[in-house]
């Protein structure tokens, strides 16, 4: 009975891999199938049996292909007629169930089994076939993608069974190659890369005959390097809707992601953010670049320095200062008045003589205490003001309460003066700007000033222009924003100092693509070697150089002079305008007052 040699063949093929997780799908067309099934159940505990009679069951297959309990590879052993086997692989490709973690072993009696399967198999199914050539001779082959992107089977060995004995086999190489090693050489395949024009990541060039080729960009460097080391070339195909795309709310998939999910392209690298929803339909490599989100806004205007003398304090502080200064006069007056009243009452009742010795006063400038009417409240106000502008106080402090009032006022004024002088110096020597938008909190504040947040819908270029024209804050990836701002003139824009929501970019591959691990390996090396960062800097430098060349000469000179003079800036007239304003204003007021007096005296 030839059926009895099959268990020994399957063992010969599977044993070298030490499978822990085996699923056997069988119908009753192969002779002696019961025996194989029996011997497997004994040998491997984790064996699942599925029968494909009368027809393979899709839901069972789904479970078998997607539910994994271990991290091991799962072996699917098909012991069915060629027709059933074909039906099963049709189900696999119709449902996008290709997986790197599944190894198929197909044992068949028909010699043309391989040819039958070639039409249904797609890249991603790792299929080993043992098909019978004649009586006891089986030929083993493994599926692979040839350099013309066609599925082929490569013969890897033969096996001869002997009735009642262990069969004899000869393999040129293991039935299942290590896929990382296998895909280290794509054999010069020409892959399809789906992309949209997206410089600085993936710049495209449209040739005259409508062919699209890659131009330059960070991602183009990445894919060229991958191609060089993995021996593949690629051609660019732009998705019909020219979008990055993803899974939409209604479940449809669009853009580049659609091309990859439906295997219209082999890979896509184009600033593709790895997101959970996209990962439900495509496989992503490890991230090769992290970009954070930033806010691009109009560069803050430099504040005019004419009123620099006012900048050290906010308007609220100024108002409070004026009020406090105005209140201190009456307060001092009140204290001295009450004290005077008390001493007078005390003197008149107890000690007549002490009236003249009482509160000290000097050289008759102020007739303190000797006059029944004290100095007026305006005298106090004026002296409080003298103190705040660091002029001596002319009022003698006769009593302790008044001394304490003066003491606290002096202390207050000294601190205030120090703070004011220091801040003013800083304001005068360093150019000061309006408050820039540096974080999301700033953006909330800025909305009150009419700055609207915006995100990309059209091209990034349009959005960048809107930042100036419509006064918006553009929320976008840092690299793109930086480069586009540079293109338009970097000094016109402000990029927020705080960035948020870092986005990992990865390469999208069709689900179950067997080359994702090797891409991961290469990407890991590129990132560790700092190549991706270098390419990023290169794009920035190129951009800088080209924008500097295109800039008019006098403009560059002007900025250079401007930067140089920051260090040795001497105060110009415009810094002191505020002081002159004050002087001017009050002289005019004084002149007005004088004029009024003159007129009054003329009429009286
Ligand atoms: C296999 O299927 C084809 C049609 O799909 C049918 O014509 C053929 O007879 C089937 N072969 C067997 C052995 O069942
Ligand atoms: C790349 O593939 C081509 C085509 O199969 C092959 O001739 C060449 O030797 C390969 N290059 C390397 C470095 O393996
Ligand atoms: C378009 O032109 C380029 C070179 O100019 C050429 O390499 C390419 O094959 C052409 N494509 C088609 C479809 O003619």
Coordinates of C-alpha atoms and ligand atoms in Angstrom, one line a residue:
X1 CA 0.0 0.0 0.0
X2 CA 1.6 3.3 -1.0
X3 CA -0.6 5.2 1.5
X4 CA 1.5 3.9 4.3
X5 CA 4.6 5.7 3.2
X6 CA 2.9 9.2 3.5
X7 CA 3.4 9.5 7.3
X8 CA 7.0 8.9 7.0
X9 CA 7.2 11.6 4.2
X10 CA 5.4 14.2 6.3
X11 CA 7.7 13.4 9.2
X12 CA 10.7 13.7 7.1
X13 CA 9.6 17.2 5.9
X14 CA 8.4 18.6 9.2
X15 CA 10.7 17.1 11.8
X16 CA 13.8 19.3 11.0
X17 CA 11.7 22.4 11.9
X18 CA 10.5 21.0 15.3
X19 CA 7.0 22.2 14.9
X20 CA 5.0 23.0 18.0
X21 CA 1.9 24.1 16.4
X22 CA 0.4 22.0 13.6
X23 CA -2.9 22.2 11.9
X24 CA -3.9 19.4 9.6
X25 CA -6.6 19.9 7.0
X26 CA -7.6 16.7 5.2
X27 CA -10.2 15.2 3.0
X28 CA -10.4 11.5 2.2
X29 CA -8.9 11.6 -1.2
X30 CA -5.3 10.7 -0.2
X31 CA -4.9 7.0 0.6
X32 CA -4.0 6.3 4.2
X33 CA -4.9 9.7 5.4
X34 CA -6.3 8.3 8.6
X35 CA -3.0 6.8 9.5
X36 CA -1.1 10.1 9.1
X37 CA -3.7 11.9 11.2
X38 CA -3.4 9.2 13.8
X39 CA 0.4 9.3 14.0
X40 CA 0.5 13.1 14.2
X41 CA -1.9 13.3 17.0
X42 CA 0.3 11.0 18.9
X43 CA 3.5 12.8 18.1
X44 CA 2.5 16.4 18.5
X45 CA 0.1 17.3 21.3
X46 CA -0.7 20.7 19.8
X47 CA -2.3 19.4 16.6
X48 CA -5.5 20.6 15.3
X49 CA -7.5 18.5 12.8
X50 CA -9.8 20.1 10.3
X51 CA -11.6 18.1 7.7
X52 CA -12.3 19.5 4.3
X53 CA -15.1 17.1 3.4
X54 CA -17.3 17.8 1.6
X55 CA -15.9 21.4 1.3
X56 CA -13.3 23.4 3.2
X57 CA -14.9 25.6 5.8
X58 CA -13.9 29.3 5.7
X59 CA -14.7 30.1 9.3
X60 CA -12.6 27.2 10.5
X61 CA -9.8 28.3 8.2
X62 CA -10.0 31.9 9.5
X63 CA -9.6 30.7 13.0
X64 CA -6.7 28.4 12.1
X65 CA -4.9 31.3 10.3
X66 CA -5.4 34.1 12.7
X67 CA -5.6 32.7 16.2
X68 CA -2.2 32.1 17.6
X69 CA -1.5 30.9 21.1
X70 CA 2.2 30.9 20.9
X71 CA 4.9 32.9 19.2
X72 CA 5.8 29.9 17.1
X73 CA 5.4 29.4 13.5
X74 CA 2.3 27.5 12.7
X75 CA 2.4 24.6 10.2
X76 CA -0.6 24.0 8.1
X77 CA -0.5 20.6 6.5
X78 CA -2.8 20.1 3.6
X79 CA -3.7 16.5 2.7
X80 CA -6.4 17.1 0.2
X81 CA -7.2 16.8 -3.5
X82 CA -5.7 19.4 -5.8
X83 CA -9.1 20.9 -6.2
X84 CA -9.7 21.3 -2.5
X85 CA -6.2 22.6 -2.0
X86 CA -6.8 25.2 -4.7
X87 CA -10.0 26.2 -3.1
X88 CA -8.3 26.7 0.2
X89 CA -5.6 29.0 -1.3
X90 CA -8.3 30.9 -3.1
X91 CA -9.9 31.5 0.3
X92 CA -6.6 32.7 1.7
X93 CA -6.0 35.2 -1.1
X94 CA -9.6 36.4 -1.2
X95 CA -9.5 37.2 2.5
X96 CA -6.0 38.6 2.6
X97 CA -4.9 35.9 5.0
X98 CA -1.2 35.6 3.9
X99 CA 1.0 35.5 6.9
X100 CA 4.7 35.2 7.6
X101 CA 3.9 33.0 10.6
X102 CA 2.3 30.3 8.6
X103 CA 4.2 27.6 6.7
X104 CA 2.1 25.5 4.4
X105 CA 3.0 21.9 3.6
X106 CA 1.0 20.6 0.7
X107 CA 1.2 16.9 0.0
X108 CA -0.5 15.8 -3.2
X109 CA -0.8 12.9 -5.6
X110 CA -1.2 14.9 -8.8
X111 CA 2.1 15.7 -10.5
X112 CA 0.8 19.1 -11.8
X113 CA -0.1 20.2 -8.3
X114 CA 2.4 23.0 -8.3
X115 CA 1.2 24.3 -11.7
X116 CA -2.3 24.4 -10.4
X117 CA -1.4 26.4 -7.4
X118 CA 0.7 29.0 -9.1
X119 CA -2.4 30.8 -10.3
X120 CA -3.8 31.3 -6.9
X121 CA -0.7 31.8 -4.7
X122 CA 0.4 35.3 -3.9
X123 CA 3.6 36.6 -2.3
X124 CA 3.3 36.0 1.4
X125 CA 2.2 32.4 1.4
X126 CA 5.2 30.3 2.3
X127 CA 4.3 27.0 0.6
X128 CA 6.3 23.8 0.5
X129 CA 4.9 21.1 -1.8
X130 CA 5.6 17.4 -1.9
X131 CA 4.1 16.1 -5.1
X132 CA 4.3 12.5 -6.3
X133 CA 6.3 12.0 -9.5
X134 CA 5.9 8.2 -9.7
X135 CA 5.2 5.3 -7.5
X136 CA 7.3 6.1 -4.5
X137 CA 9.2 9.1 -5.6
X138 CA 8.2 12.6 -4.3
X139 CA 9.6 15.9 -5.4
X140 CA 9.8 18.8 -3.0
X141 CA 9.6 22.4 -4.0
X142 CA 9.1 25.8 -2.3
X143 CA 7.3 28.8 -3.6
X144 CA 9.2 32.0 -4.3
X145 CA 8.8 35.2 -6.3
X146 CA 11.1 35.3 -9.3
X147 CA 12.8 38.4 -10.6
X148 CA 9.9 39.2 -12.9
X149 CA 7.5 39.2 -9.9
X150 CA 5.9 35.9 -10.7
X151 CA 5.2 33.1 -8.3
X152 CA 7.4 30.0 -9.1
X153 CA 8.3 26.8 -7.3
X154 CA 11.8 25.9 -6.8
X155 CA 12.8 22.3 -6.5
X156 CA 14.7 21.7 -3.3
X157 CA 14.9 17.9 -3.0
X158 CA 13.5 14.4 -3.6
X159 CA 12.3 11.7 -1.4
X160 CA 11.8 8.0 -2.0
X161 CA 9.5 6.0 0.2
X162 CA 9.8 2.3 0.9
X163 CA 7.0 0.2 2.0
X164 CA 7.2 -0.6 5.7
X165 CA 10.6 1.2 6.1
X166 CA 11.7 4.7 6.8
X167 CA 11.9 6.6 3.5
X168 CA 15.1 8.2 2.1
X169 CA 15.3 11.8 1.1
X170 CA 17.9 14.2 -0.2
X171 CA 17.4 18.0 0.2
X172 CA 19.5 20.6 -1.5
X173 CA 18.5 23.0 1.1
X174 CA 15.8 23.2 3.9
X175 CA 12.3 23.1 2.6
X176 CA 11.5 26.4 4.3
X177 CA 14.2 29.0 3.9
X178 CA 14.8 31.6 6.6
X179 CA 12.8 34.4 5.1
X180 CA 15.0 37.2 6.4
X181 CA 18.0 35.6 4.6
X182 CA 15.9 34.7 1.6
X183 CA 14.8 38.4 1.1
X184 CA 18.3 39.8 1.5
X185 CA 18.5 39.4 -2.2
X186 CA 15.4 40.4 -4.2
X187 CA 17.2 39.2 -7.3
X188 CA 16.9 42.5 -9.0
X189 CA 13.1 42.5 -8.8
X190 CA 11.4 45.7 -9.9
X191 CA 9.0 46.6 -7.1
X192 CA 6.1 49.0 -7.2
X193 CA 6.3 51.8 -4.8
X194 CA 3.1 53.8 -4.2
X195 CA 3.7 57.4 -3.5
X196 CA 2.4 60.9 -3.8
X197 CA 4.5 64.0 -4.5
X198 CA 5.6 65.0 -1.0
X199 CA 9.0 66.6 -0.9
X200 CA 11.0 66.8 1.5
X201 CA 10.1 63.1 2.0
X202 CA 9.3 61.8 -1.4
X203 CA 9.6 64.4 -4.2
X204 CA 8.3 63.3 -7.6
X205 CA 9.2 64.4 -11.1
X206 CA 6.8 64.1 -14.0
X207 CA 8.6 63.3 -17.2
X208 CA 7.3 64.5 -20.6
X209 CA 5.9 61.1 -21.5
X210 CA 3.7 61.1 -18.3
X211 CA 6.1 58.8 -16.5
X212 CA 6.6 59.5 -12.8
X213 CA 10.0 59.1 -11.3
X214 CA 11.3 59.8 -7.9
X215 CA 13.2 63.1 -7.6
X216 CA 14.7 63.6 -4.1
X217 CA 13.8 63.5 -0.5
X218 CA 14.5 61.8 2.8
X219 CA 12.4 58.7 2.0
X220 CA 13.9 58.4 -1.5
X221 CA 17.3 58.1 0.2
X222 CA 15.9 55.4 2.4
X223 CA 14.3 53.4 -0.4
X224 CA 17.4 53.8 -2.7
X225 CA 19.6 52.5 0.1
X226 CA 17.2 49.6 0.7
X227 CA 17.2 48.8 -3.0
X228 CA 21.0 49.0 -3.2
X229 CA 21.6 46.5 -0.3
X230 CA 18.6 44.2 -1.0
X231 CA 19.1 44.2 -4.8
X232 CA 15.8 45.6 -6.0
X233 CA 14.8 48.5 -8.2
X234 CA 11.4 50.2 -8.0
X235 CA 9.1 52.3 -10.0
X236 CA 6.7 54.8 -8.6
X237 CA 3.0 54.7 -9.0
X238 CA 0.8 57.4 -7.9
X239 CA -2.6 56.3 -6.4
X240 CA -5.5 57.6 -8.5
X241 CA -6.8 59.8 -5.7
X242 CA -3.4 61.2 -4.9
X243 CA -3.9 60.8 -1.2
X244 CA -2.1 59.1 1.6
X245 CA -5.4 57.6 2.6
X246 CA -6.4 55.2 5.2
X247 CA -9.5 53.4 6.5
X248 CA -12.5 55.7 6.2
X249 CA -15.4 55.8 8.5
X250 CA -17.6 53.7 6.1
X251 CA -14.9 51.0 6.0
X252 CA -13.5 51.8 2.6
X253 CA -9.8 52.2 2.2
X254 CA -8.3 55.0 0.1
X255 CA -5.1 56.3 -1.3
X256 CA -1.7 54.8 -0.9
X257 CA -3.0 52.6 1.9
X258 CA -5.5 51.1 -0.5
X259 CA -2.9 50.3 -3.1
X260 CA -0.8 48.5 -0.5
X261 CA -3.8 46.7 1.1
X262 CA -4.9 45.4 -2.2
X263 CA -1.4 44.4 -3.2
X264 CA -1.4 46.9 -6.1
X265 CA 2.0 48.0 -4.8
X266 CA 4.8 46.2 -3.0
X267 CA 5.7 48.9 -0.6
X268 CA 5.1 52.6 0.2
X269 CA 7.4 55.0 2.0
X270 CA 6.2 58.5 2.0
X271 CA 5.9 60.1 5.4
X272 CA 3.3 57.5 6.2
X273 CA 2.3 57.8 9.8
X274 CA 1.8 54.5 11.6
X275 CA -1.7 54.5 13.0
X276 CA -3.8 51.8 14.5
X277 CA -6.5 52.0 11.9
X278 CA -4.1 51.7 9.0
X279 CA -2.5 48.8 10.7
X280 CA -5.7 46.9 10.4
X281 CA -5.3 46.7 6.6
X282 CA -1.5 46.9 6.0
X283 CA 1.7 45.9 7.7
X284 CA 4.1 48.6 8.9
X285 CA 7.8 48.3 9.3
X286 CA 9.4 49.6 12.4
X287 CA 9.4 53.4 12.5
X288 CA 12.4 54.9 10.8
X289 CA 11.7 58.5 11.7
X290 CA 9.8 60.4 14.4
X291 CA 8.4 63.7 13.5
X292 CA 6.6 65.8 16.0
X293 CA 3.7 68.1 15.3
X294 CA 4.3 71.8 15.6
X295 CA 2.5 75.1 15.1
X296 CA 3.6 77.4 12.4
X297 CA 2.5 81.0 12.9
X298 CA 3.5 84.4 11.6
X299 CA 6.8 85.6 13.0
X300 CA 6.0 87.9 16.0
X301 CA 6.5 91.5 15.1
X302 CA 9.3 93.4 16.9
X303 CA 7.8 95.7 19.4
X304 CA 8.4 99.4 18.8
X305 CA 10.9 100.7 21.3
X306 CA 9.5 104.2 21.5
X307 CA 7.6 103.2 24.6
X308 CA 10.3 101.0 26.0
X309 CA 10.2 102.9 29.3
X310 CA 6.8 101.5 29.8
X311 CA 7.5 97.8 29.0
X312 CA 9.1 96.7 32.3
X313 CA 5.6 96.7 33.9
X314 CA 2.3 95.5 32.6
X315 CA -0.4 98.0 32.3
X316 CA -2.1 96.6 35.5
X317 CA 1.1 97.1 37.4
X318 CA 1.4 100.6 36.2
X319 CA -2.2 101.4 37.3
X320 CA -1.6 99.9 40.7
X321 CA 1.6 101.8 41.1
X322 CA -0.1 105.1 40.3
X323 CA -2.8 104.3 42.8
X324 CA -0.4 103.3 45.5
X325 CA 1.7 106.4 45.0
X326 CA -1.4 108.6 45.2
X327 CA -2.6 106.8 48.3
X328 CA 0.7 107.1 50.2
X329 CA 0.5 110.9 50.4
X330 CA -2.9 111.0 52.2
X331 CA -1.8 108.0 54.4
X332 CA 1.3 109.8 55.6
X333 CA -0.7 113.0 56.1
X334 CA -3.3 111.1 58.1
X335 CA -0.6 109.6 60.4
X336 CA 1.1 112.8 61.1
X337 CA -2.2 114.6 61.5
X338 CA -3.5 112.1 64.1
X339 CA -0.1 112.2 65.9
X340 CA -0.2 116.0 65.9
X341 CA -3.6 116.0 67.3
X342 CA -2.7 113.6 70.1
X343 CA 0.5 115.4 71.1
X344 CA -1.3 118.7 71.1
X345 CA -4.0 117.3 73.4
X346 CA -1.3 115.7 75.5
X347 CA 0.9 118.8 75.7
X348 CA -1.9 121.1 76.5
X349 CA -3.1 119.0 79.3
X350 CA 0.2 117.8 80.8
X351 CA 3.3 119.6 79.7
X352 CA 3.1 123.1 78.4
X353 CA 6.8 123.3 77.5
X354 CA 7.2 120.2 75.5
X355 CA 5.0 121.8 72.8
X356 CA 8.0 123.5 71.3
X357 CA 10.4 120.7 71.7
X358 CA 8.1 118.1 70.2
X359 CA 8.5 116.8 66.7
X360 CA 11.9 117.7 65.3
X361 CA 12.2 120.0 62.4
X362 CA 15.2 121.7 60.9
X363 CA 16.4 125.1 60.0
X364 CA 13.0 126.5 59.7
X365 CA 12.4 125.0 56.3
X366 CA 9.3 123.3 57.6
X367 CA 7.6 124.8 60.5
X368 CA 6.6 121.5 62.0
X369 CA 4.6 121.4 65.1
X370 CA 5.1 125.1 65.7
X371 CA 2.4 125.8 63.3
X372 CA -1.0 124.6 64.2
X373 CA -1.8 123.8 60.6
X374 CA 0.5 121.0 59.5
X375 CA 2.0 120.8 56.1
X376 CA -0.7 120.1 53.6
X377 CA -1.6 116.8 52.0
X378 CA -0.1 117.9 48.7
X379 CA 3.3 118.2 50.4
X380 CA 3.0 114.6 51.5
X381 CA 2.0 113.5 48.0
X382 CA 4.9 115.3 46.4
X383 CA 7.4 113.8 48.8
X384 CA 6.1 110.3 48.3
X385 CA 6.6 110.9 44.6
X386 CA 10.1 112.1 45.2
X387 CA 10.9 108.9 47.0
X388 CA 9.6 106.7 44.3
X389 CA 11.9 108.4 41.7
X390 CA 14.8 108.0 44.2
X391 CA 14.9 111.6 45.4
X392 CA 15.4 112.5 49.0
X393 CA 12.4 113.0 51.2
X394 CA 12.2 116.5 52.5
X395 CA 9.7 115.8 55.3
X396 CA 11.1 115.1 58.7
X397 CA 9.6 112.0 60.2
X398 CA 8.8 113.0 63.7
X399 CA 6.8 110.2 65.1
X400 CA 7.3 106.5 65.1
X401 CA 4.1 105.6 63.2
X402 CA 5.2 108.1 60.5
X403 CA 8.8 106.8 60.5
X404 CA 7.4 103.3 59.9
X405 CA 5.3 104.5 57.0
X406 CA 8.3 106.1 55.5
X407 CA 10.5 103.1 56.2
X408 CA 8.1 100.7 54.4
X409 CA 7.7 103.2 51.5
X410 CA 11.5 103.6 51.1
X411 CA 12.0 99.8 51.1
X412 CA 9.2 99.4 48.5
X413 CA 10.7 102.1 46.3
X414 CA 14.2 100.6 46.4
X415 CA 12.9 97.2 45.3
X416 CA 10.7 98.7 42.7
X417 CA 13.5 100.8 41.3
X418 CA 15.9 97.9 41.1
X419 CA 13.4 95.8 39.3
X420 CA 12.4 98.5 36.9
X421 CA 16.0 99.5 36.1
X422 CA 17.1 96.0 35.5
X423 CA 14.2 95.1 33.3
X424 CA 14.4 98.3 31.3
X425 CA 18.1 97.6 30.6
X426 CA 17.1 94.2 29.3
X427 CA 14.4 95.6 27.1
X428 CA 16.6 98.3 25.7
X429 CA 19.5 96.1 24.8
X430 CA 17.6 93.2 23.4
X431 CA 14.9 93.5 20.7
X432 CA 11.6 92.5 22.1
X433 CA 8.8 90.8 20.2
X434 CA 5.1 90.2 20.5
X435 CA 4.2 87.0 22.3
X436 CA 4.9 84.1 19.9
X437 CA 2.7 81.0 19.7
X438 CA 4.9 78.4 21.3
X439 CA 2.4 75.9 22.6
X440 CA -1.2 74.8 22.4
X441 CA -2.0 77.1 25.4
X442 CA -0.6 80.0 23.5
X443 CA -2.7 79.1 20.6
X444 CA -5.8 79.2 22.8
X445 CA -4.8 82.7 23.9
X446 CA -4.0 83.7 20.4
X447 CA -7.4 82.7 19.2
X448 CA -8.8 85.7 21.0
X449 CA -6.5 87.8 18.9
X450 CA -8.1 86.3 15.8
X451 CA -5.5 83.6 15.0
X452 CA -7.3 80.6 13.6
X453 CA -5.8 77.1 13.8
X454 CA -5.5 75.3 10.5
X455 CA -4.6 71.8 9.3
X456 CA -3.7 70.4 5.9
X457 CA -6.5 69.7 3.5
X458 CA -4.9 71.1 0.4
X459 CA -1.2 71.0 -0.2
X460 CA 1.2 72.2 2.5
X461 CA 2.3 75.0 0.4
X462 CA -1.1 76.7 0.3
X463 CA -1.4 76.3 4.1
X464 CA 2.0 77.9 4.7
X465 CA 0.9 80.9 2.6
X466 CA -2.3 81.2 4.5
X467 CA -0.3 81.6 7.8
X468 CA 0.7 85.0 6.6
X469 CA -2.4 86.0 4.5
X470 CA -5.1 84.9 6.8
X471 CA -3.2 84.9 10.1
X472 CA -3.6 81.2 10.9
X473 CA -1.6 78.8 13.0
X474 CA -0.8 75.8 10.9
X475 CA -0.6 72.5 12.7
X476 CA 1.7 70.1 10.8
X477 CA 4.8 67.9 11.1
X478 CA 7.9 69.7 12.1
X479 CA 10.1 68.7 9.2
X480 CA 7.7 69.7 6.5
X481 CA 6.8 73.0 8.2
X482 CA 10.4 73.9 8.7
X483 CA 11.4 73.3 5.2
X484 CA 8.4 75.0 3.7
X485 CA 8.8 78.0 6.0
X486 CA 12.4 78.1 4.8
X487 CA 11.3 78.0 1.2
X488 CA 9.0 81.0 1.7
X489 CA 11.5 82.9 3.9
X490 CA 12.2 81.6 7.3
X491 CA 12.2 85.0 9.0
X492 CA 8.5 85.4 8.2
X493 CA 7.5 82.4 10.3
X494 CA 7.6 81.3 13.9
X495 CA 7.7 77.6 14.7
X496 CA 6.4 76.7 18.2
X497 CA 9.1 75.9 20.7
X498 CA 6.9 73.2 22.2
X499 CA 6.1 70.3 19.9
X500 CA 3.5 67.6 20.6
X501 CA 2.1 64.4 19.4
X502 CA 5.2 62.7 17.9
X503 CA 4.3 60.7 14.8
X504 CA 6.3 57.6 13.8
X505 CA 6.8 57.1 10.1
X506 CA 7.1 53.6 8.7
X507 CA 7.1 51.7 5.5
X508 CA 3.7 50.2 4.6
X509 CA 3.8 46.7 3.1
X510 CA 0.9 44.4 2.1
X511 CA -0.5 42.4 5.0
X512 CA 1.7 39.4 5.7
X513 CA 4.4 40.5 3.3
X514 CA 7.4 38.2 3.9
X515 CA 10.0 41.0 3.3
X516 CA 8.9 43.2 6.2
X517 CA 11.4 41.6 8.6
X518 CA 14.3 42.3 6.3
X519 CA 13.1 45.9 5.8
X520 CA 13.0 46.2 9.6
X521 CA 16.5 44.9 9.9
X522 CA 17.9 47.3 7.3
X523 CA 15.9 50.2 8.7
X524 CA 17.2 49.5 12.2
X525 CA 20.7 49.7 10.9
X526 CA 20.1 52.9 9.0
X527 CA 18.5 54.6 12.0
X528 CA 21.3 53.4 14.3
X529 CA 23.9 54.6 12.0
X530 CA 22.2 58.0 12.0
X531 CA 21.6 57.9 8.2
X532 CA 18.0 59.0 8.4
X533 CA 18.9 62.0 10.5
X534 CA 21.7 62.9 8.2
X535 CA 19.4 62.8 5.2
X536 CA 17.1 65.0 7.0
X537 CA 19.8 67.5 7.8
X538 CA 21.0 67.3 4.2
X539 CA 17.6 68.3 2.9
X540 CA 17.6 71.2 5.3
X541 CA 21.1 72.3 4.3
X542 CA 20.3 72.1 0.6
X543 CA 17.2 74.1 1.2
X544 CA 19.1 76.7 3.2
X545 CA 21.8 77.0 0.5
X546 CA 19.4 77.3 -2.4
X547 CA 17.2 79.8 -0.5
X548 CA 20.2 81.9 0.4
X549 CA 21.4 82.0 -3.2
X550 CA 18.0 83.1 -4.5
X551 CA 17.8 85.9 -1.9
X552 CA 18.7 89.4 -3.0
X553 CA 22.2 90.4 -1.9
X554 CA 21.4 93.5 0.1
X555 CA 18.9 91.6 2.2
X556 CA 21.5 89.0 3.3
X557 CA 23.9 91.8 4.1
X558 CA 21.3 93.6 6.2
X559 CA 20.7 90.5 8.3
X560 CA 24.3 90.0 8.9
X561 CA 24.9 93.5 10.0
X562 CA 21.8 93.3 12.2
X563 CA 23.1 90.2 13.9
X564 CA 26.5 91.6 14.4
X565 CA 25.3 94.7 16.0
X566 CA 23.3 92.8 18.6
X567 CA 26.4 92.3 20.7
X568 CA 27.6 95.9 20.8
X569 CA 24.3 97.8 20.6
X570 CA 24.5 101.3 21.9
X571 CA 21.3 103.0 22.9
X572 CA 19.8 104.9 20.0
X573 CA 17.4 107.8 20.1
X574 CA 14.4 105.5 19.6
X575 CA 15.2 103.7 22.8
X576 CA 14.9 106.9 24.8
X577 CA 11.9 108.2 23.0
X578 CA 9.7 107.4 26.0
X579 CA 11.8 109.6 28.3
X580 CA 11.7 112.4 25.8
X581 CA 7.9 112.0 25.5
X582 CA 7.5 112.3 29.3
X583 CA 9.8 115.3 29.4
X584 CA 7.9 116.9 26.5
X585 CA 4.5 116.2 27.8
X586 CA 5.1 117.6 31.2
X587 CA 6.9 120.6 30.0
X588 CA 3.8 121.4 27.9
X589 CA 1.6 120.8 30.9
X590 CA 3.9 123.1 33.0
X591 CA 3.8 125.7 30.3
X592 CA 0.1 125.5 30.2
X593 CA -0.1 125.9 33.9
X594 CA 2.2 128.9 33.8
X595 CA 0.1 130.4 31.0
X596 CA -3.0 130.0 33.1
X597 CA -1.4 131.7 36.0
X598 CA -0.2 134.6 33.9
X599 CA -3.7 135.0 32.4
X600 CA -5.3 134.8 35.9
X601 CA -2.9 137.4 37.3
X602 CA -3.7 139.7 34.4
X603 CA -7.4 139.6 35.0
X604 CA -7.2 139.8 38.8
Ligands
LIG1 C1 -11.7 19.9 -10.1 O1 -12.5 21.0 -10.4 C2 -12.8 21.2 -11.7 C3 -13.6 22.4 -11.9 O2 -13.3 23.4 -11.0 C4 -13.6 20.0 -12.3 O3 -13.8 20.1 -13.6 C5 -12.7 18.8 -12.0 O4 -13.5 17.6 -12.4 C6 -12.4 18.7 -10.5 N1 -11.5 17.5 -10.4 C7 -11.7 16.6 -9.4 C8 -10.7 15.5 -9.3 O5 -12.6 16.7 -8.6
LIG2 C1 21.0 41.1 -8.1 O1 20.1 40.5 -8.9 C2 20.6 40.2 -10.2 C3 19.5 39.6 -11.0 O2 19.0 38.4 -10.5 C4 21.8 39.2 -10.1 O3 22.3 39.0 -11.3 C5 22.9 39.9 -9.2 O4 23.9 39.0 -9.0 C6 22.3 40.3 -7.9 N1 23.3 41.1 -7.2 C7 23.8 40.7 -6.0 C8 24.7 41.7 -5.4 O5 23.4 39.7 -5.5
LIG3 C1 9.6 58.0 -20.5 O1 10.9 58.6 -20.7 C2 11.9 58.1 -20.0 C3 13.2 58.9 -20.2 O2 12.9 60.1 -20.7 C4 12.1 56.6 -20.3 O3 13.1 56.1 -19.5 C5 10.8 55.9 -20.1 O4 10.9 54.5 -20.5 C6 9.7 56.5 -20.9 N1 8.4 55.9 -20.5 C7 7.5 55.5 -21.4 C8 6.3 54.9 -20.9 O5 7.7 55.8 -22.6

